[in-house]
Coordinates of C-alpha atoms in Angstrom, one line a residue:
Chain A
X1 CA 16.1 -19.1 28.3
X2 CA 14.7 -22.1 26.6
X3 CA 11.3 -20.7 25.7
X4 CA 12.9 -18.2 23.3
X5 CA 12.6 -19.7 19.8
X6 CA 14.6 -17.0 18.1
X7 CA 16.9 -14.4 19.6
X8 CA 18.5 -11.7 17.5
X9 CA 21.3 -10.1 19.5
X10 CA 23.1 -6.9 18.7
X11 CA 23.0 -7.5 15.0
X12 CA 24.8 -5.2 12.6
X13 CA 24.5 -5.5 8.8
X14 CA 26.4 -3.4 6.3
X15 CA 26.1 -3.4 2.5
X16 CA 29.1 -2.6 0.4
X17 CA 28.2 -0.5 -2.6
X18 CA 30.2 1.6 -5.0
X19 CA 29.8 4.8 -3.0
X20 CA 30.9 3.3 0.2
X21 CA 29.5 1.2 3.1
X22 CA 25.9 1.4 4.0
X23 CA 25.6 0.8 7.7
X24 CA 22.0 -0.4 7.7
X25 CA 21.4 -2.5 10.8
X26 CA 22.7 -0.8 13.9
X27 CA 22.5 -3.4 16.6
X28 CA 19.1 -5.0 16.4
X29 CA 17.7 -7.0 19.3
X30 CA 14.6 -9.0 19.1
X31 CA 13.2 -12.2 20.5
X32 CA 10.4 -14.5 19.4
X33 CA 9.0 -17.0 21.9
X34 CA 7.3 -20.2 21.1
X35 CA 3.8 -19.7 19.6
X36 CA 4.3 -15.9 19.8
X37 CA 3.0 -13.6 17.1
X38 CA 5.4 -10.7 16.6
X39 CA 4.9 -7.6 14.5
X40 CA 7.7 -5.5 13.0
X41 CA 6.8 -2.0 11.8
X42 CA 8.6 0.9 10.3
X43 CA 8.9 2.9 7.1
X44 CA 10.5 1.5 3.9
X45 CA 14.2 1.4 4.0
X46 CA 14.4 1.0 7.8
X47 CA 15.9 -2.5 7.7
X48 CA 12.9 -4.7 8.4
X49 CA 13.5 -7.0 5.4
X50 CA 17.3 -6.9 5.9
X51 CA 16.7 -8.3 9.5
X52 CA 14.5 -11.1 8.2
X53 CA 16.9 -12.0 5.4
X54 CA 19.7 -12.2 7.9
X55 CA 17.6 -14.7 9.9
X56 CA 17.0 -16.8 6.8
X57 CA 20.7 -16.3 5.8
X58 CA 19.6 -15.1 2.4
X59 CA 21.3 -11.7 2.4
X60 CA 22.9 -10.6 -0.9
X61 CA 26.6 -11.2 -1.5
X62 CA 27.5 -7.6 -0.8
X63 CA 26.2 -7.8 2.8
X64 CA 28.6 -8.0 5.7
X65 CA 27.8 -8.9 9.2
X66 CA 30.4 -7.2 11.4
X67 CA 28.8 -8.2 14.7
X68 CA 25.9 -10.0 16.2
X69 CA 24.2 -13.3 16.8
X70 CA 21.0 -14.9 15.7
X71 CA 20.2 -17.7 18.1
X72 CA 17.6 -20.2 17.0
X73 CA 16.8 -22.6 19.8
X74 CA 20.1 -21.6 21.4
X75 CA 22.3 -22.2 18.3
X76 CA 23.7 -19.4 16.2
X77 CA 22.3 -19.4 12.7
X78 CA 25.2 -17.2 11.5
X79 CA 27.7 -19.9 12.5
X80 CA 25.9 -22.8 11.0
X81 CA 27.2 -24.8 8.1
X82 CA 25.3 -24.5 4.8
X83 CA 23.8 -27.9 5.3
X84 CA 22.5 -27.0 8.7
X85 CA 20.8 -23.8 7.7
X86 CA 19.4 -25.6 4.7
X87 CA 17.8 -28.1 7.0
X88 CA 16.3 -25.3 9.1
X89 CA 14.9 -23.5 6.1
X90 CA 13.4 -26.7 4.9
X91 CA 11.9 -27.9 8.2
X92 CA 11.7 -25.0 10.7
X93 CA 11.6 -21.5 9.4
X94 CA 10.0 -20.2 6.2
X95 CA 9.3 -16.9 4.7
X96 CA 6.4 -15.3 2.6
X97 CA 7.6 -12.6 0.4
X98 CA 5.9 -9.4 -0.4
X99 CA 5.3 -9.8 -4.1
X100 CA 3.7 -13.2 -4.8
X101 CA 4.2 -12.7 -8.5
X102 CA 7.9 -12.4 -8.2
X103 CA 8.1 -15.2 -5.8
X104 CA 6.6 -17.8 -8.1
X105 CA 8.3 -19.1 -11.3
X106 CA 6.2 -17.9 -14.2
X107 CA 7.2 -20.8 -16.5
X108 CA 6.4 -23.7 -14.2
X109 CA 2.9 -24.8 -13.1
X110 CA 1.8 -24.2 -9.5
X111 CA 1.8 -27.9 -9.1
X112 CA 5.4 -28.4 -10.2
X113 CA 6.6 -25.7 -7.8
X114 CA 4.5 -26.7 -4.9
X115 CA 5.3 -30.4 -5.2
X116 CA 9.0 -29.6 -5.5
X117 CA 8.8 -27.8 -2.1
X118 CA 7.0 -30.8 -0.6
X119 CA 9.5 -33.3 -2.0
X120 CA 12.5 -31.5 -0.5
X121 CA 10.8 -30.6 2.8
X122 CA 11.4 -34.1 4.2
X123 CA 14.0 -36.8 4.2
X124 CA 11.4 -39.4 3.7
X125 CA 11.0 -40.9 0.3
X126 CA 7.4 -39.9 -0.8
X127 CA 5.7 -41.4 -3.7
X128 CA 4.4 -39.1 -6.4
X129 CA 0.9 -39.8 -5.3
X130 CA 1.6 -38.9 -1.7
X131 CA 3.3 -35.7 -2.8
X132 CA 0.3 -34.8 -4.9
X133 CA -2.1 -35.5 -2.1
X134 CA -0.1 -33.3 0.2
X135 CA -0.1 -30.5 -2.4
X136 CA -3.9 -30.7 -2.7
X137 CA -4.2 -30.6 1.1
X138 CA -1.8 -27.6 1.3
X139 CA -4.0 -25.7 -1.2
X140 CA -7.2 -26.6 0.7
X141 CA -5.6 -25.4 3.9
X142 CA -5.3 -21.9 2.4
X143 CA -8.9 -22.0 1.3
X144 CA -8.2 -22.2 -2.4
X145 CA -11.2 -23.6 -4.3
X146 CA -10.6 -26.3 -6.9
X147 CA -7.1 -27.3 -6.0
X148 CA -6.9 -30.0 -8.7
X149 CA -7.2 -27.3 -11.4
X150 CA -4.9 -24.8 -9.6
X151 CA -2.1 -27.4 -9.6
X152 CA -2.2 -27.4 -13.4
X153 CA -2.3 -23.6 -13.7
X154 CA 0.6 -21.3 -14.3
X155 CA 0.9 -18.4 -11.9
X156 CA -0.3 -15.8 -14.5
X157 CA -3.6 -17.6 -14.7
X158 CA -4.4 -16.8 -11.1
X159 CA -5.3 -13.5 -9.3
X160 CA -2.9 -11.7 -7.0
X161 CA -4.9 -13.0 -4.0
X162 CA -4.7 -16.6 -5.1
X163 CA -0.9 -16.3 -5.8
X164 CA -0.4 -14.9 -2.3
X165 CA -2.3 -17.9 -0.9
X166 CA -0.1 -20.3 -2.9
X167 CA 3.0 -18.6 -1.5
X168 CA 1.5 -19.0 2.0
X169 CA 0.8 -22.7 1.3
X170 CA 4.4 -23.2 0.2
X171 CA 5.8 -21.4 3.1
X172 CA 3.7 -23.3 5.6
X173 CA 5.1 -26.7 4.4
X174 CA 8.5 -25.8 5.8
X175 CA 7.4 -23.4 8.6
X176 CA 6.9 -26.0 11.2
X177 CA 8.1 -23.6 13.9
X178 CA 8.4 -20.1 12.6
X179 CA 6.8 -18.2 9.7
X180 CA 8.2 -14.9 8.6
X181 CA 5.6 -12.9 6.6
X182 CA 7.1 -9.9 4.8
X183 CA 4.3 -7.5 4.0
X184 CA 1.8 -10.2 3.0
X185 CA -0.9 -8.8 0.8
X186 CA 0.0 -5.2 1.2
X187 CA 0.0 -4.6 -2.5
X188 CA -3.3 -6.3 -2.9
X189 CA -6.8 -4.7 -2.3
X190 CA -8.0 -4.1 1.2
X191 CA -10.6 -6.8 1.1
X192 CA -8.1 -9.4 -0.2
X193 CA -5.4 -8.2 2.3
X194 CA -8.0 -8.6 5.1
X195 CA -8.7 -12.2 3.9
X196 CA -5.0 -13.0 3.7
X197 CA -4.2 -11.7 7.2
X198 CA -7.1 -13.6 8.7
X199 CA -5.9 -16.7 7.0
X200 CA -2.4 -16.3 8.3
X201 CA -3.8 -15.6 11.8
X202 CA -6.0 -18.7 11.7
X203 CA -3.2 -21.0 10.3
X204 CA -0.5 -20.1 12.8
X205 CA -3.0 -20.4 15.6
X206 CA -4.1 -23.9 14.5
X207 CA -0.6 -25.2 14.0
X208 CA 0.8 -23.5 17.1
X209 CA 3.7 -21.9 15.2
X210 CA 5.3 -18.5 15.8
X211 CA 5.1 -15.7 13.3
X212 CA 6.9 -12.5 12.5
X213 CA 4.7 -10.2 10.6
X214 CA 6.4 -7.3 8.9
X215 CA 4.3 -4.4 7.6
X216 CA 4.2 -0.7 7.1
X217 CA 0.4 -1.0 7.2
X218 CA 0.1 -0.4 11.0
X219 CA -3.5 -1.4 11.3
X220 CA -2.8 -4.7 9.7
X221 CA -0.3 -5.6 12.3
X222 CA -2.5 -4.5 15.2
X223 CA -5.2 -7.0 14.4
X224 CA -2.9 -10.0 14.4
X225 CA 0.1 -9.9 16.7
X226 CA 0.9 -10.1 20.5
X227 CA 3.8 -7.7 20.6
X228 CA 5.3 -5.2 18.2
X229 CA 8.8 -4.0 17.5
X230 CA 9.1 -0.5 15.9
X231 CA 12.1 0.0 13.7
X232 CA 13.7 3.2 12.5
X233 CA 16.8 3.5 10.4
X234 CA 18.3 0.2 11.4
X235 CA 17.5 0.5 15.1
X236 CA 14.7 -1.1 17.2
X237 CA 13.4 2.0 18.9
X238 CA 10.5 0.5 20.9
X239 CA 8.9 -2.8 21.8
X240 CA 5.6 -3.3 23.6
X241 CA 2.5 -5.5 23.7
X242 CA 0.3 -4.6 20.8
X243 CA -2.5 -2.9 22.9
X244 CA -0.1 -0.8 24.9
X245 CA 1.9 0.2 21.9
X246 CA -1.1 1.5 19.9
X247 CA -2.9 3.1 22.9
X248 CA 0.2 4.7 24.4
X249 CA 3.3 4.8 22.2
X250 CA 6.3 6.3 24.1
X251 CA 9.2 6.7 21.7
X252 CA 9.0 10.1 19.9
X253 CA 9.4 8.3 16.5
X254 CA 6.5 5.9 17.2
X255 CA 4.4 8.8 18.3
X256 CA 5.2 10.8 15.2
X257 CA 4.6 7.8 12.9
X258 CA 1.1 7.1 14.4
X259 CA 0.2 10.7 14.0
X260 CA 0.9 10.8 10.3
X261 CA -1.4 7.8 9.6
X262 CA -4.7 9.2 8.1
X263 CA -7.6 8.3 10.4
X264 CA -11.0 7.0 9.4
X265 CA -12.5 9.5 11.8
X266 CA -11.2 12.4 9.7
X267 CA -9.7 15.5 11.1
X268 CA -7.1 16.0 8.4
X269 CA -3.6 14.8 8.3
X270 CA -1.1 16.3 10.8
X271 CA 2.2 17.6 9.5
X272 CA 4.7 15.0 8.4
X273 CA 7.8 14.2 10.5
X274 CA 10.3 16.8 9.4
X275 CA 13.5 15.8 7.7
X276 CA 14.2 12.5 6.0
X277 CA 15.5 9.1 6.8
X278 CA 19.3 9.4 7.4
X279 CA 22.0 8.6 4.9
X280 CA 23.3 5.1 5.7
X281 CA 26.8 5.9 4.6
X282 CA 27.2 8.6 7.2
X283 CA 24.5 7.9 9.7
X284 CA 24.1 10.2 12.7
X285 CA 26.5 9.4 15.5
X286 CA 24.1 9.2 18.4
X287 CA 20.5 8.3 18.2
X288 CA 19.6 7.9 14.5
X289 CA 16.3 9.6 15.0
X290 CA 17.7 12.6 16.9
X291 CA 18.0 15.0 13.9
X292 CA 14.3 14.7 13.3
X293 CA 13.2 14.4 16.9
X294 CA 11.3 17.3 18.6
X295 CA 12.6 16.2 22.0
X296 CA 16.3 15.9 21.0
X297 CA 18.8 16.7 23.8
X298 CA 22.6 17.2 23.5
X299 CA 23.3 13.7 24.6
X300 CA 21.1 12.3 21.8
X301 CA 23.6 13.6 19.2
X302 CA 26.5 11.9 20.9
X303 CA 25.4 8.6 22.2
X304 CA 23.2 5.8 20.9
X305 CA 20.5 5.1 23.4
X306 CA 20.4 1.4 24.5
X307 CA 17.1 -0.6 24.2
X308 CA 16.1 -0.8 27.8
X309 CA 13.4 -2.5 29.7
X310 CA 11.3 0.1 31.4
X311 CA 8.3 -1.9 32.6
X312 CA 6.8 -5.3 32.2
X313 CA 7.3 -6.5 28.6
X314 CA 8.1 -3.0 27.4
X315 CA 11.4 -1.7 25.9
X316 CA 12.4 1.6 24.5
X317 CA 15.6 3.1 23.2
X318 CA 15.4 6.8 24.1
X319 CA 17.2 9.0 26.6
X320 CA 13.9 10.6 27.7
X321 CA 13.3 7.4 29.7
X322 CA 16.7 7.1 31.3
Chain B
X1 CA -27.0 22.4 -14.4
X2 CA -25.5 24.3 -11.6
X3 CA -22.9 26.8 -12.4
X4 CA -20.5 25.5 -9.8
X5 CA -20.2 22.1 -11.6
X6 CA -16.8 22.1 -13.3
X7 CA -17.0 18.5 -14.6
X8 CA -20.1 16.6 -15.5
X9 CA -19.9 12.9 -16.5
X10 CA -23.0 11.5 -18.2
X11 CA -23.4 7.8 -18.8
X12 CA -19.7 7.4 -19.6
X13 CA -18.6 4.1 -21.1
X14 CA -15.1 2.9 -22.0
X15 CA -14.8 -0.6 -23.4
X16 CA -11.6 -2.3 -24.4
X17 CA -11.4 -5.1 -27.0
X18 CA -9.1 -7.9 -25.9
X19 CA -8.4 -11.3 -27.1
X20 CA -10.5 -12.7 -24.3
X21 CA -13.5 -10.5 -25.1
X22 CA -14.7 -7.0 -24.4
X23 CA -13.6 -5.5 -21.1
X24 CA -16.2 -3.0 -19.8
X25 CA -13.7 -1.0 -17.8
X26 CA -16.2 1.9 -17.3
X27 CA -19.8 0.9 -17.8
X28 CA -22.2 3.8 -17.8
X29 CA -21.2 6.0 -14.9
X30 CA -22.5 9.5 -14.1
X31 CA -21.3 12.0 -11.6
X32 CA -20.4 15.7 -11.2
X33 CA -17.4 17.4 -9.7
X34 CA -18.1 20.9 -8.2
X35 CA -15.7 23.7 -8.5
X36 CA -13.1 23.9 -5.6
X37 CA -14.0 20.5 -4.2
X38 CA -12.1 17.2 -4.1
X39 CA -14.1 14.4 -5.6
X40 CA -12.8 11.1 -4.4
X41 CA -13.0 7.9 -6.4
X42 CA -12.4 4.7 -4.5
X43 CA -12.6 1.0 -5.4
X44 CA -10.5 -2.1 -5.7
X45 CA -8.0 -2.6 -8.4
X46 CA -9.7 -3.2 -11.7
X47 CA -12.8 -1.3 -10.7
X48 CA -12.3 1.4 -13.4
X49 CA -11.1 4.3 -11.3
X50 CA -8.0 5.1 -13.4
X51 CA -9.8 4.5 -16.7
X52 CA -12.4 7.0 -15.6
X53 CA -9.7 9.6 -15.0
X54 CA -7.8 8.8 -18.2
X55 CA -11.0 9.1 -20.2
X56 CA -11.9 12.5 -18.7
X57 CA -8.3 13.6 -19.4
X58 CA -8.6 12.5 -23.0
X59 CA -6.0 9.7 -22.8
X60 CA -8.7 7.3 -23.9
X61 CA -11.6 8.2 -26.2
X62 CA -14.9 7.3 -24.6
X63 CA -16.9 4.4 -26.1
X64 CA -20.1 6.3 -25.3
X65 CA -21.4 9.0 -23.1
X66 CA -20.6 12.7 -22.5
X67 CA -18.1 14.7 -20.5
X68 CA -18.8 18.4 -19.9
X69 CA -16.2 20.8 -18.7
X70 CA -17.5 24.1 -17.4
X71 CA -20.8 23.5 -19.1
X72 CA -19.6 22.7 -22.6
X73 CA -19.1 19.1 -23.9
X74 CA -15.5 18.0 -24.4
X75 CA -14.5 16.7 -27.8
X76 CA -14.2 12.9 -27.7
X77 CA -10.7 12.9 -29.2
X78 CA -8.0 14.7 -27.3
X79 CA -6.6 15.8 -30.6
X80 CA -9.7 18.0 -31.1
X81 CA -9.4 19.6 -27.7
X82 CA -7.9 23.1 -28.1
X83 CA -4.7 23.9 -26.3
X84 CA -6.5 26.3 -24.1
X85 CA -8.7 23.4 -22.8
X86 CA -5.7 21.1 -22.3
X87 CA -4.0 23.8 -20.2
X88 CA -7.0 23.8 -17.9
X89 CA -6.8 20.1 -17.1
X90 CA -3.7 18.3 -15.7
X91 CA -2.9 15.0 -14.2
X92 CA -0.5 13.5 -11.6
X93 CA 0.2 9.8 -12.0
X94 CA 0.7 7.0 -9.5
X95 CA 4.3 6.2 -10.1
X96 CA 6.5 9.3 -10.1
X97 CA 9.5 7.1 -11.1
X98 CA 8.1 6.5 -14.5
X99 CA 6.2 9.7 -15.2
X100 CA 9.4 11.9 -15.1
X101 CA 11.9 11.7 -17.9
X102 CA 15.1 10.4 -16.3
X103 CA 17.3 12.1 -18.9
X104 CA 15.9 15.6 -18.3
X105 CA 16.8 17.9 -15.5
X106 CA 14.0 18.8 -13.1
X107 CA 14.1 22.4 -14.4
X108 CA 13.5 21.3 -18.0
X109 CA 10.7 18.9 -16.9
X110 CA 8.8 21.7 -15.2
X111 CA 9.6 24.2 -17.9
X112 CA 8.1 22.2 -20.8
X113 CA 4.4 23.0 -20.0
X114 CA 5.4 26.7 -19.8
X115 CA 6.9 26.6 -23.3
X116 CA 4.0 24.6 -24.7
X117 CA 1.4 27.0 -23.4
X118 CA 3.6 30.1 -23.9
X119 CA 3.3 31.2 -20.2
X120 CA 5.7 33.6 -18.5
X121 CA 7.6 34.0 -21.7
X122 CA 11.1 35.3 -21.0
X123 CA 11.0 34.5 -17.3
X124 CA 10.5 30.7 -17.5
X125 CA 13.4 30.0 -15.2
X126 CA 12.1 32.2 -12.4
X127 CA 8.6 30.7 -12.8
X128 CA 10.1 27.2 -12.4
X129 CA 11.7 28.3 -9.2
X130 CA 8.4 29.7 -8.0
X131 CA 6.7 26.4 -8.7
X132 CA 9.4 24.5 -6.9
X133 CA 8.9 26.8 -3.9
X134 CA 5.1 26.4 -4.1
X135 CA 5.4 22.6 -3.6
X136 CA 8.0 23.0 -0.9
X137 CA 11.1 21.8 -2.8
X138 CA 14.5 23.6 -2.6
X139 CA 15.1 25.7 -5.8
X140 CA 18.5 24.1 -6.3
X141 CA 16.6 21.0 -7.5
X142 CA 16.4 22.8 -10.8
X143 CA 19.6 21.3 -12.1
X144 CA 19.2 17.8 -10.6
X145 CA 18.0 14.7 -12.4
X146 CA 14.9 12.7 -11.2
X147 CA 17.2 9.8 -10.4
X148 CA 19.0 11.8 -7.7
X149 CA 16.0 12.6 -5.6
X150 CA 13.6 10.5 -3.5
X151 CA 10.2 9.1 -4.5
X152 CA 8.2 11.6 -2.5
X153 CA 10.3 14.5 -4.0
X154 CA 9.7 13.1 -7.5
X155 CA 6.0 13.2 -6.8
X156 CA 6.3 16.8 -5.7
X157 CA 8.1 17.6 -9.0
X158 CA 5.2 15.9 -10.9
X159 CA 2.8 18.1 -9.0
X160 CA 4.9 21.2 -9.8
X161 CA 4.8 20.2 -13.5
X162 CA 1.0 19.8 -13.4
X163 CA 0.7 23.3 -11.8
X164 CA 2.9 24.9 -14.4
X165 CA 0.2 25.3 -17.0
X166 CA -2.0 27.0 -14.3
X167 CA -4.9 24.5 -14.6
X168 CA -8.2 24.7 -12.8
X169 CA -8.7 20.9 -12.6
X170 CA -6.2 18.2 -11.6
X171 CA -6.7 14.5 -11.7
X172 CA -4.6 12.8 -9.0
X173 CA -4.3 9.1 -9.7
X174 CA -3.1 7.4 -6.5
X175 CA -0.5 10.1 -5.9
X176 CA 0.8 8.7 -2.6
X177 CA 0.1 5.0 -2.8
X178 CA 3.8 4.2 -3.6
X179 CA 5.0 6.2 -0.6
X180 CA 5.4 5.9 3.1
X181 CA 2.9 7.5 5.5
X182 CA 5.2 10.4 6.6
X183 CA 5.9 11.3 2.9
X184 CA 2.2 10.8 2.2
X185 CA 1.3 13.3 4.9
X186 CA 3.7 15.9 3.4
X187 CA 2.3 15.5 -0.2
X188 CA -1.3 15.5 0.9
X189 CA -0.8 18.6 3.0
X190 CA 1.0 20.3 0.1
X191 CA -1.8 19.4 -2.3
X192 CA -4.5 20.7 0.1
X193 CA -2.6 24.0 0.7
X194 CA -2.2 24.6 -3.0
X195 CA -5.8 23.8 -3.6
X196 CA -6.9 26.5 -1.2
X197 CA -4.4 29.1 -2.5
X198 CA -5.3 28.6 -6.2
X199 CA -9.0 27.4 -5.9
X200 CA -8.2 24.1 -7.7
X201 CA -10.6 21.3 -8.2
X202 CA -9.3 17.8 -7.7
X203 CA -10.4 14.3 -8.8
X204 CA -8.6 12.2 -6.3
X205 CA -8.2 8.5 -6.9
X206 CA -7.1 6.1 -4.1
X207 CA -7.9 2.7 -2.8
X208 CA -7.0 4.0 0.7
X209 CA -10.3 4.8 2.4
X210 CA -8.7 6.3 5.5
X211 CA -6.8 8.7 3.3
X212 CA -10.0 9.5 1.4
X213 CA -11.8 10.4 4.6
X214 CA -9.3 13.2 5.1
X215 CA -9.0 14.7 1.7
X216 CA -12.3 14.3 -0.2
X217 CA -15.4 16.4 0.1
X218 CA -17.5 13.8 -1.7
X219 CA -16.7 10.2 -2.5
X220 CA -17.9 7.8 -5.2
X221 CA -17.2 4.1 -5.0
X222 CA -16.7 2.0 -8.1
X223 CA -16.9 -1.7 -8.7
X224 CA -16.3 -3.5 -12.0
X225 CA -16.9 -0.3 -14.0
X226 CA -20.1 0.7 -12.2
X227 CA -20.6 3.5 -9.7
X228 CA -22.2 1.9 -6.6
X229 CA -22.6 4.8 -4.2
X230 CA -21.9 8.6 -4.2
X231 CA -22.2 10.7 -1.0
X232 CA -20.7 13.6 0.9
X233 CA -17.6 12.3 2.7
X234 CA -18.9 12.3 6.3
X235 CA -22.2 10.7 5.2
X236 CA -20.3 8.1 3.2
X237 CA -18.2 7.0 6.2
X238 CA -20.9 7.4 8.9
X239 CA -23.9 6.1 7.0
X240 CA -22.7 3.8 4.2
X241 CA -25.6 2.2 2.4
X242 CA -24.3 -0.2 -0.2
X243 CA -23.3 -3.7 1.1
X244 CA -20.0 -3.3 -0.9
X245 CA -19.2 0.0 0.8
X246 CA -19.9 -1.6 4.2
X247 CA -17.7 -4.6 3.4
X248 CA -14.8 -2.4 2.2
X249 CA -15.1 -0.1 5.3
X250 CA -15.2 -3.0 7.7
X251 CA -12.0 -4.5 6.1
X252 CA -9.9 -1.4 6.7
X253 CA -7.2 -2.0 9.3
X254 CA -7.3 0.9 11.8
X255 CA -5.1 1.7 14.7
X256 CA -7.3 3.6 17.2
X257 CA -10.4 2.7 19.2
X258 CA -12.3 5.7 17.9
X259 CA -11.8 4.5 14.4
X260 CA -13.0 1.0 15.3
X261 CA -16.2 2.5 16.6
X262 CA -17.2 4.1 13.3
X263 CA -16.6 1.1 11.2
X264 CA -19.7 -0.9 10.2
X265 CA -20.4 -4.1 12.0
X266 CA -17.8 -6.7 10.8
X267 CA -18.7 -7.9 7.4
X268 CA -16.4 -10.8 6.6
X269 CA -15.0 -9.9 3.2
X270 CA -15.3 -12.8 0.9
X271 CA -14.6 -13.5 -2.8
X272 CA -12.5 -11.5 -5.2
X273 CA -13.4 -8.9 -7.8
X274 CA -14.5 -11.1 -10.8
X275 CA -12.9 -11.1 -14.2
X276 CA -14.1 -8.0 -16.1
X277 CA -14.6 -10.1 -19.3
X278 CA -16.9 -12.5 -17.6
X279 CA -19.1 -10.4 -15.3
X280 CA -21.9 -11.8 -13.2
X281 CA -25.5 -11.4 -14.2
X282 CA -27.7 -8.8 -12.6
X283 CA -25.9 -6.7 -10.0
X284 CA -22.2 -7.3 -10.4
X285 CA -21.7 -7.6 -6.7
X286 CA -24.2 -10.2 -6.0
X287 CA -21.8 -13.2 -5.7
X288 CA -20.0 -11.5 -2.9
X289 CA -23.0 -9.8 -1.3
X290 CA -24.3 -10.9 2.1
X291 CA -27.7 -9.3 1.5
X292 CA -28.1 -10.9 -1.9
X293 CA -31.8 -11.4 -3.0
X294 CA -33.3 -13.2 -5.9
X295 CA -33.8 -10.0 -7.9
X296 CA -30.1 -9.2 -7.6
X297 CA -29.1 -12.2 -9.7
X298 CA -31.3 -11.1 -12.5
X299 CA -31.6 -7.3 -12.7
X300 CA -28.9 -4.6 -12.5
X301 CA -30.3 -2.1 -9.9
X302 CA -30.8 1.5 -10.9
X303 CA -29.0 4.4 -9.2
X304 CA -31.4 6.1 -6.8
X305 CA -31.0 9.2 -4.6
X306 CA -31.8 8.0 -1.1
X307 CA -31.4 11.3 0.6
X308 CA -30.1 14.7 -0.8
X309 CA -26.9 14.0 -2.6
X310 CA -26.6 10.4 -1.4
X311 CA -26.9 8.1 -4.4
X312 CA -26.8 4.3 -4.2
X313 CA -27.2 1.5 -6.8
X314 CA -28.7 -1.4 -4.9
X315 CA -32.0 -3.3 -4.9
X316 CA -32.2 -2.9 -1.1
X317 CA -33.0 0.8 -1.6
X318 CA -35.4 0.6 -4.7

């Protein structure tokens, strides 16, 4: 299929730690089409960021990939040489990290960092003046006032919202085809988060690029993406177009997760999902959600349910829908 | 003053001197907390919510203003507060990772308030177990270290510690903002159950308005050290008056259609909370306000009671 920009196929990622091997990703499958806006939701520790880091090939040294493929326009990222992946990171895919303060170097000015990114984003020899003009344009694109001054500022002189905008500006320089946004603005205030998300939405629309938006703030995802993947303990448990997923979730985990979100309409907070996220050293053999699932059947404890297409554009990994 | 008012804050001010100038973290706010209720304080970061709680608790000495606890004024310095008064007021902090001593066992952590206040002398151990059970933790946690349990469980330990001195008032400063929604649900439900059982009064601080809707009986909203609006929770969410409240409510990402319906008409959020050392003239909110009038740039509006129990600080209503 040529329209698939990115295709993650049966991806497993383990981390080697002192206590043993953490089996984190348990066969992840996801696809991103051209110009598609994709959401990835799930609680912390479910493997969202690990999946994205695998795509960017920036997993830490103790990570092992025993199985799986990540096809980018038909070519496997995992098999590329360092030069090739470097070229992709520089021209095609880029990532916005959750904490804009940690993502920027505190001892360099914004201008120095941003112009560095611009300089190395292309093979062309740009003059200093051209680089500077591109940097100013990049800052204007993310609606930052007074870009000339900001170029001279150090990150600490700017607010959290402005730092996040700078990170977006930097990422967009290299994200000519796919932007990965890992919890953008979720540690910022709600009005700032709202501004950041609208900005990302507008920019990807204008430039016709695809985006993967990761968040545990479910409402934030809802307003921006076309389809959503739900992740639990290293598994994709459900995928559906955004409207369908939020109006009619079908996987027991998705249903339970939506119930625990406090509603603006009030009515109290329903009981939490019982139990806790599984131990990744000894994960449950069958469905990883089975020990906490209210519909669990004997087969759920033995076999891992495959992610199956059940209707148009809708996939679920659950034996209830076999 | 009504007898059911457990805490009364009158024109409270807390200023900090910094190298850049004076930060008016809390700038003349007044509100009351009734016995048995959950008073919610919302606002963006830097609005002075935590400073308010810290000042009530005595962590900071107020620059000006009065705080009354059960009708009598609290001494400004915490050192002058008698032990019996400190026992009555407890606090749970945002980050359970740093509010528990990593080198002490959970049993020791919860036991300390019992020793300080000489409660359950001779049966401290049993009492610690009761407290663990009260917050829904297994009693064998008593010998574990904080590092060996999860973030949500640490927060439950912090709650058990706060309950140990048998307080009547607890300040909860963003108790779940570092946690996932399912853990949040567990902690909130535990807090609400204990509140009913022990008739506790809470001051609940959060920036999460959806959560606030479900826990608070009344809500106050702060901006740059000022209180902008105070109302009963359902009134606050269904009939918000202040333009800032409306902007904040309309920015909340929600997941259901029903929630979408009660949100105010989309107010495009713009601008950021200004630097607290260099505050705008007149009403602090006017540079971000869509209803800004000439008077707003010059005069700080007074707090007025628009309907019973619904206070708002805005020139639109004066």
